[in-house]
Each structure stands twice: as structure tokens, then as C-alpha cells.
Coordinates of N, CA, C and O in Angstrom, one line a residue:
Q1 N 14.9 2.4 13.2 CA 13.9 2.9 12.7 C 13.5 2.1 11.8 O 14.0 1.2 11.1
V2 N 12.0 1.9 11.6 CA 11.7 0.8 10.6 C 11.8 1.3 9.5 O 11.4 2.3 9.0
Q3 N 12.1 0.5 8.5 CA 12.2 0.8 7.3 C 11.2 -0.1 6.5 O 11.2 -1.3 6.4
L4 N 10.8 0.5 5.1 CA 9.8 -0.1 4.5 C 10.1 -0.1 2.9 O 10.7 1.0 2.6
V5 N 10.4 -1.2 2.5 CA 10.8 -1.1 1.0 C 9.9 -1.7 0.0 O 9.5 -2.5 0.1
E6 N 9.5 -1.0 -0.7 CA 8.4 -1.2 -1.8 C 9.0 -2.0 -3.2 O 9.8 -1.1 -3.5
S7 N 8.5 -2.7 -3.8 CA 9.2 -3.0 -5.2 C 7.8 -4.1 -5.8 O 6.9 -4.0 -5.4
G8 N 8.3 -4.0 -7.2 CA 7.1 -4.8 -7.9 C 6.6 -3.6 -9.3 O 5.9 -4.3 -9.9
G9 N 7.0 -2.4 -8.9 CA 6.4 -1.3 -10.0 C 7.0 -1.4 -11.3 O 7.8 -2.5 -11.6
G10 N 6.5 -1.0 -12.2 CA 7.0 -0.9 -13.6 C 6.1 -0.5 -14.4 O 5.2 0.1 -13.9
L11 N 6.1 -0.7 -15.9 CA 5.1 -0.4 -17.1 C 4.2 -1.9 -16.8 O 4.7 -3.1 -17.0
V12 N 2.9 -1.3 -17.0 CA 1.9 -2.6 -17.3 C 1.2 -2.2 -18.2 O 0.6 -0.9 -18.4
E13 N 0.5 -3.1 -19.0 CA -0.3 -2.7 -20.3 C -1.7 -2.6 -19.6 O -2.1 -2.9 -18.6
R14 N -2.7 -1.5 -20.2 CA -3.9 -1.4 -20.1 C -4.8 -2.9 -19.8 O -4.8 -3.7 -20.8
G15 N -5.3 -3.1 -18.7 CA -6.0 -4.4 -18.6 C -5.3 -5.4 -17.8 O -5.6 -6.3 -17.7
G16 N -3.9 -4.9 -17.7 CA -2.9 -5.9 -17.1 C -3.0 -6.3 -15.7 O -3.7 -5.2 -15.0
S17 N -2.1 -6.8 -15.2 CA -1.7 -6.8 -13.7 C -0.4 -6.6 -13.1 O 0.3 -7.1 -14.1
Q18 N -0.4 -6.3 -11.9 CA 1.2 -6.2 -11.5 C 0.4 -6.5 -9.8 O -0.2 -6.2 -9.3
K19 N 1.8 -7.0 -9.4 CA 1.6 -7.1 -7.7 C 3.0 -6.5 -7.1 O 4.1 -6.5 -7.7
L20 N 2.6 -5.5 -6.3 CA 3.6 -5.0 -5.2 C 3.8 -5.8 -4.0 O 2.8 -6.1 -3.6
S21 N 5.1 -5.3 -3.8 CA 5.2 -5.9 -2.4 C 6.1 -4.9 -1.5 O 6.4 -3.8 -2.0
C22 N 6.0 -5.0 -0.2 CA 6.3 -3.9 0.7 C 6.8 -4.8 2.0 O 6.2 -5.1 2.8
V23 N 8.3 -4.7 2.0 CA 8.9 -5.3 3.0 C 9.4 -4.5 4.3 O 9.9 -3.6 4.2
A24 N 9.1 -4.9 5.4 CA 9.4 -4.2 6.7 C 10.8 -4.8 7.3 O 10.8 -5.6 7.4
S25 N 11.7 -4.2 7.9 CA 12.9 -4.4 8.4 C 12.4 -5.2 9.6 O 13.1 -6.0 10.1
K26 N 11.3 -4.5 10.2 CA 10.9 -5.1 11.3 C 9.3 -4.9 11.7 O 9.1 -3.9 11.1
R27 N 8.8 -5.5 12.3 CA 7.3 -5.1 12.7 C 7.4 -3.8 14.0 O 8.0 -3.8 14.7
P28 N 6.8 -2.8 13.4 CA 6.7 -1.7 14.1 C 5.9 -1.9 15.2 O 4.8 -3.0 15.3
A29 N 6.2 -1.4 16.4 CA 5.6 -1.5 17.5 C 4.0 -1.1 17.6 O 3.8 -0.2 16.8
S30 N 3.2 -2.2 18.1 CA 1.7 -1.6 18.2 C 0.8 -1.3 16.8 O 0.4 -0.7 16.5
T31 N 1.6 -2.1 15.7 CA 1.0 -1.9 14.3 C -0.3 -2.6 14.4 O -0.7 -3.8 14.9
Y32 N -1.4 -1.5 13.8 CA -2.9 -2.5 13.7 C -3.3 -2.4 12.2 O -4.6 -2.9 12.3
A33 N -2.4 -1.7 11.3 CA -3.1 -1.6 10.0 C -2.0 -1.4 9.2 O -0.9 -0.9 9.3
V34 N -2.1 -1.7 7.9 CA -1.1 -1.7 6.8 C -1.9 -1.3 5.7 O -2.9 -1.7 5.1
G35 N -1.4 -0.2 4.9 CA -2.0 0.4 3.6 C -1.3 0.6 2.5 O 0.0 0.4 2.5
W36 N -2.1 0.8 1.5 CA -1.3 1.3 0.3 C -1.8 2.6 -0.1 O -3.1 2.7 -0.2
F37 N -1.2 3.7 -0.7 CA -1.7 4.8 -0.7 C -0.9 5.2 -2.2 O 0.1 4.5 -2.7
R38 N -1.1 6.1 -3.1 CA -0.5 6.3 -4.5 C -0.5 7.8 -4.5 O -1.4 8.6 -4.2
Q39 N 0.4 8.4 -5.5 CA 0.4 9.7 -5.9 C 0.5 10.1 -7.1 O 1.7 9.7 -7.5
A40 N -0.6 10.5 -7.9 CA 0.1 10.7 -9.3 C 0.6 12.3 -9.6 O 0.3 13.0 -8.6
P41 N 1.2 12.4 -10.7 CA 1.7 13.9 -10.9 C 0.5 14.8 -10.8 O -0.7 14.8 -11.4
G42 N 0.7 15.9 -10.1 CA -0.2 17.1 -9.7 C -1.3 16.8 -8.9 O -2.5 17.6 -8.8
K43 N -1.4 15.7 -8.4 CA -2.1 15.4 -7.7 C -1.9 15.1 -6.0 O -0.8 14.7 -5.7
E44 N -2.9 15.1 -5.2 CA -2.3 14.7 -3.5 C -2.7 13.2 -3.5 O -2.9 12.3 -4.2
R45 N -1.5 12.5 -2.5 CA -1.4 11.3 -2.5 C -2.9 10.9 -1.7 O -3.4 11.5 -1.1
E46 N -3.2 9.6 -2.4 CA -4.6 9.3 -2.1 C -4.8 7.8 -1.4 O -3.7 7.1 -1.9
F47 N -5.5 7.5 -0.4 CA -5.7 6.2 -0.2 C -6.1 5.1 -1.4 O -6.9 5.2 -2.1
V48 N -5.4 3.8 -1.0 CA -6.1 3.1 -2.0 C -6.4 1.7 -1.4 O -7.6 1.4 -1.7
A49 N -5.7 1.3 -0.3 CA -6.3 0.0 0.2 C -5.6 -0.3 1.7 O -4.6 0.5 2.0
A50 N -6.3 -0.5 2.7 CA -5.9 -1.4 4.0 C -6.2 -2.2 4.3 O -7.4 -3.0 4.1
I51 N -5.5 -2.7 5.4 CA -6.2 -4.2 6.0 C -5.4 -4.3 7.5 O -4.6 -3.5 7.7
R52 N -6.7 -4.8 8.2 CA -5.8 -4.8 9.7 C -4.6 -5.9 9.6 O -4.5 -6.8 8.9
Y53 N -3.8 -5.4 10.5 CA -2.7 -6.1 10.9 C -2.7 -7.6 11.4 O -2.2 -8.5 10.8
T54 N -4.0 -8.1 11.7 CA -4.3 -9.2 12.3 C -5.1 -10.1 11.2 O -5.4 -11.1 11.0
G55 N -5.4 -9.3 9.9 CA -5.7 -10.1 8.7 C -6.9 -9.7 8.6 O -7.9 -9.3 9.6
G56 N -8.1 -10.0 8.0 CA -9.3 -10.1 7.6 C -9.8 -9.0 6.8 O -9.9 -8.5 5.8
S57 N -10.3 -7.9 7.7 CA -10.9 -6.7 7.5 C -9.9 -5.8 6.5 O -9.0 -5.6 6.7
Q58 N -10.8 -5.4 5.5 CA -10.0 -5.0 4.4 C -10.8 -3.6 3.8 O -12.1 -3.5 4.1
L59 N -10.3 -2.4 3.5 CA -10.7 -1.2 2.8 C -10.4 -1.1 1.5 O -8.9 -1.1 1.3
Y60 N -11.1 -0.6 0.6 CA -10.6 -0.3 -0.5 C -11.2 1.2 -0.9 O -12.4 1.4 -0.8
S61 N -10.4 1.9 -1.8 CA -11.0 3.3 -2.4 C -12.0 2.8 -3.3 O -11.9 1.6 -4.1
D62 N -13.0 3.7 -3.7 CA -14.0 3.4 -4.7 C -13.1 3.0 -6.5 O -13.9 2.4 -7.2
S63 N -12.4 3.9 -6.3 CA -11.4 3.7 -7.9 C -11.1 2.2 -7.8 O -10.7 1.9 -9.2
V64 N -10.8 1.6 -7.1 CA -10.0 0.3 -7.3 C -10.9 -1.1 -6.5 O -10.0 -2.0 -7.0
R65 N -11.9 -0.7 -5.8 CA -12.5 -1.9 -5.3 C -13.1 -2.6 -6.5 O -13.5 -2.2 -7.4
G66 N -12.7 -4.0 -6.0 CA -13.0 -4.8 -7.0 C -11.9 -5.2 -8.1 O -12.0 -6.0 -9.1
R67 N -11.1 -4.6 -8.1 CA -10.1 -4.7 -9.1 C -8.6 -5.1 -8.0 O -7.7 -5.8 -8.7
F68 N -8.3 -4.5 -7.2 CA -7.1 -4.6 -6.5 C -7.4 -5.1 -5.2 O -8.4 -5.4 -4.6
I69 N -6.4 -6.1 -5.0 CA -6.5 -7.0 -3.6 C -5.3 -6.6 -2.3 O -4.1 -6.8 -2.8
I70 N -5.7 -6.4 -1.4 CA -4.3 -6.2 0.0 C -4.6 -7.3 0.5 O -5.3 -8.0 0.9
S71 N -2.9 -7.9 0.8 CA -3.0 -8.9 1.7 C -1.7 -8.5 2.7 O -0.7 -7.6 2.4
I72 N -1.5 -9.5 3.7 CA -0.3 -9.4 4.4 C 0.2 -10.4 5.2 O -0.5 -11.3 4.9
D73 N 1.4 -10.8 5.0 CA 2.2 -12.0 5.5 C 2.8 -11.4 6.6 O 4.1 -10.9 6.4
T74 N 2.3 -11.5 7.7 CA 3.0 -10.9 9.0 C 4.2 -11.8 9.5 O 5.2 -11.2 10.1
L75 N 4.4 -12.9 9.0 CA 5.5 -13.7 9.3 C 6.7 -13.2 8.6 O 8.0 -12.9 9.2
Q76 N 6.5 -13.0 7.5 CA 7.8 -12.3 6.6 C 7.8 -10.8 6.5 O 8.5 -10.3 5.9
N77 N 6.6 -10.1 7.4 CA 6.7 -8.8 7.3 C 6.5 -8.0 6.1 O 7.2 -7.0 5.5
T78 N 5.3 -8.6 5.1 CA 5.7 -8.1 3.9 C 4.2 -8.0 3.4 O 3.2 -8.7 3.9
A79 N 3.9 -6.7 3.4 CA 2.4 -6.2 2.8 C 2.3 -6.6 1.1 O 3.6 -6.5 0.3
Y80 N 1.2 -7.0 0.4 CA 1.3 -7.1 -1.0 C 0.0 -6.4 -1.3 O -0.9 -5.7 -1.0
L81 N 0.0 -5.9 -2.9 CA -1.2 -5.1 -3.5 C -1.1 -5.9 -4.6 O -0.3 -5.7 -5.7
Q82 N -1.9 -6.4 -5.0 CA -2.3 -7.4 -6.6 C -3.3 -6.4 -7.1 O -4.3 -5.9 -6.8
M83 N -2.8 -5.8 -8.0 CA -3.7 -5.0 -8.9 C -4.0 -5.6 -10.2 O -3.2 -6.2 -11.1
N84 N -5.3 -5.7 -10.5 CA -5.8 -6.2 -11.8 C -6.6 -5.2 -12.7 O -6.9 -4.4 -11.8
T85 N -6.8 -5.8 -13.9 CA -7.5 -4.8 -14.4 C -6.9 -3.3 -14.8 O -7.9 -2.5 -14.5
M86 N -5.8 -3.0 -14.6 CA -5.2 -1.5 -14.5 C -5.6 -0.8 -15.6 O -6.2 -1.2 -16.8
K87 N -5.8 0.4 -15.3 CA -6.4 1.5 -15.9 C -5.2 2.7 -16.1 O -4.2 2.8 -15.4
P88 N -5.3 3.2 -17.1 CA -4.2 4.2 -17.4 C -4.1 5.4 -15.9 O -3.2 5.8 -15.4
E89 N -5.3 5.7 -15.6 CA -5.5 6.4 -14.3 C -4.9 5.7 -12.8 O -4.7 6.5 -11.9
D90 N -4.4 4.8 -12.9 CA -3.5 4.1 -11.9 C -2.2 4.3 -11.8 O -1.7 3.8 -11.1
T91 N -1.9 5.0 -13.0 CA -0.4 5.3 -13.1 C 0.1 6.4 -11.7 O -0.8 7.1 -11.7
A92 N 0.8 5.7 -11.1 CA 1.0 6.8 -9.9 C 2.1 6.4 -9.3 O 2.7 5.1 -9.6
V93 N 3.0 6.7 -8.1 CA 3.8 6.4 -7.4 C 3.0 6.0 -6.1 O 2.4 6.3 -5.6
Y94 N 3.1 4.5 -5.7 CA 2.6 3.6 -4.9 C 3.5 3.5 -3.6 O 4.5 3.3 -3.6
Y95 N 2.7 3.9 -2.6 CA 3.8 4.1 -1.0 C 2.8 2.9 -0.2 O 1.6 2.8 0.1
C96 N 3.8 2.4 0.4 CA 3.6 1.3 1.4 C 3.1 2.1 3.0 O 4.0 2.9 3.1
N97 N 2.5 1.8 3.6 CA 2.0 2.5 5.1 C 2.0 1.1 6.1 O 1.0 0.5 5.9
Y98 N 2.7 1.7 7.2 CA 2.4 0.7 8.4 C 1.9 1.6 9.4 O 2.4 2.8 9.7
R99 N 0.7 1.5 9.8 CA 0.2 2.1 11.0 C 0.1 2.0 12.4 O -0.5 0.6 12.5
A100 N 1.0 2.2 13.3 CA 0.7 1.8 14.7 C 0.0 3.1 15.5 O -0.1 4.2 15.1
F101 N -0.3 2.5 16.7 CA -1.0 3.5 17.7 C -0.3 3.0 19.1 O -0.2 2.0 19.9
W102 N 0.5 4.3 19.7 CA 0.8 4.5 21.0 C 0.9 5.6 21.4 O 1.1 6.7 20.6
S103 N 1.5 5.9 22.6 CA 1.4 7.2 23.2 C 0.3 8.1 23.0 O 0.3 9.1 22.8
G104 N -0.8 7.6 22.7 CA -2.2 8.2 22.4 C -2.4 8.9 21.4 O -2.9 9.6 20.7
R105 N -1.5 8.4 19.9 CA -1.4 8.6 18.8 C -1.1 7.9 17.8 O -0.6 7.0 18.4
S106 N -1.5 7.7 16.8 CA -1.2 7.2 15.4 C 0.1 7.6 15.0 O 0.6 8.6 15.1
W107 N 1.0 6.4 14.6 CA 2.6 6.5 14.1 C 2.4 6.2 12.5 O 2.0 4.8 12.4
D108 N 2.6 6.5 11.4 CA 2.5 6.0 10.2 C 4.3 6.0 9.8 O 5.0 6.9 10.0
Y109 N 4.5 5.0 9.3 CA 5.8 4.5 8.5 C 5.4 4.3 7.0 O 4.6 3.5 6.6
W110 N 6.4 5.0 6.6 CA 6.3 5.1 4.8 C 7.6 4.3 4.1 O 8.8 4.8 4.4
G111 N 7.0 3.8 3.1 CA 8.2 3.3 2.3 C 8.6 4.4 1.3 O 7.9 5.9 1.2
Q112 N 9.7 4.3 0.2 CA 10.1 5.1 -0.6 C 9.2 5.4 -1.6 O 9.3 6.2 -2.5
G113 N 8.2 4.6 -2.1 CA 7.6 4.6 -3.2 C 7.9 3.4 -4.5 O 9.1 3.5 -4.4
T114 N 7.3 3.3 -5.1 CA 7.4 2.8 -6.2 C 6.8 3.0 -7.4 O 5.5 3.2 -7.3
Q115 N 7.2 3.2 -8.8 CA 6.4 3.6 -9.9 C 5.8 2.7 -10.5 O 6.2 1.8 -11.0
V116 N 4.5 3.0 -10.7 CA 3.6 1.8 -11.6 C 3.1 2.8 -12.7 O 2.7 4.2 -12.5
T117 N 3.4 2.5 -13.8 CA 3.0 3.3 -15.1 C 1.8 2.3 -15.7 O 2.5 1.4 -16.4
V118 N 0.7 2.6 -16.3 CA 0.0 1.8 -17.0 C 0.1 2.3 -18.4 O -0.4 3.8 -18.6
A119 N 0.4 1.6 -19.3 CA 0.3 2.1 -20.9 C -1.0 2.6 -21.5 O -1.9 1.7 -20.9
T120 N -1.2 3.5 -22.2 CA -2.5 3.5 -23.0 C -2.3 3.2 -24.2 O -1.6 2.5 -24.6

């Protein structure tokens, strides 16, 4: 099974920057997109950013657009999330996601999550 491991979380000051990484044990079959999601206490998991596995096209939630940058190094099977100008509301557990499509449906692979806390 594909395993995703996030790292880079921790405490960051308001307005600061933090970079998360997500290393996949191997490329999931038929992967077409990679994304980052987050979940704050008492809230549902929400979409943050996504990028096509082939690179280029990116999507961002309104809350992070202009502040966060998603990227992927397919050779190293590693996805990144550069977070800038961080706000307290960015505090959450961040999860890496690889999405593949085969057998007529999407298949999602998730990391264990990494805690990001923005100090007030």
C-alpha cells in the first residue's frame, strides 16, 4: 500500500512562513492530482490546495490563495506546501492527499497529518 508521510509542521508566528512536505513511499498507480487538506478542532476537513501530478495547474481555496504555494517533485515522490503570511486561523492538522483514478472511480491516499500551529 502507498504510504504518505507529512513533515514540517510545528509552531510558527503570525505572519511567518512554514513549509510542509509529503513523501510517498511510491507513486500510486494512475495518480492525477496531489493535494493538501487541513482540519481544525471542531471543524470538518477542508480543501487547501491541489496540483495536477503532471505539474502546472493548481487550485487553492479562497482562504489561502495568494499566501500558500503547492508544488510537487515527481522524481522524489514528494509534495510540498509553502505557507506564507500565516494567520491563526491556519492552525490545523494538515494532510497530504494523492488522488488516483482507476476502475471507474477515484482513489485517495492520505498521510497521517502534521500539526501546524500559528501563534497569536
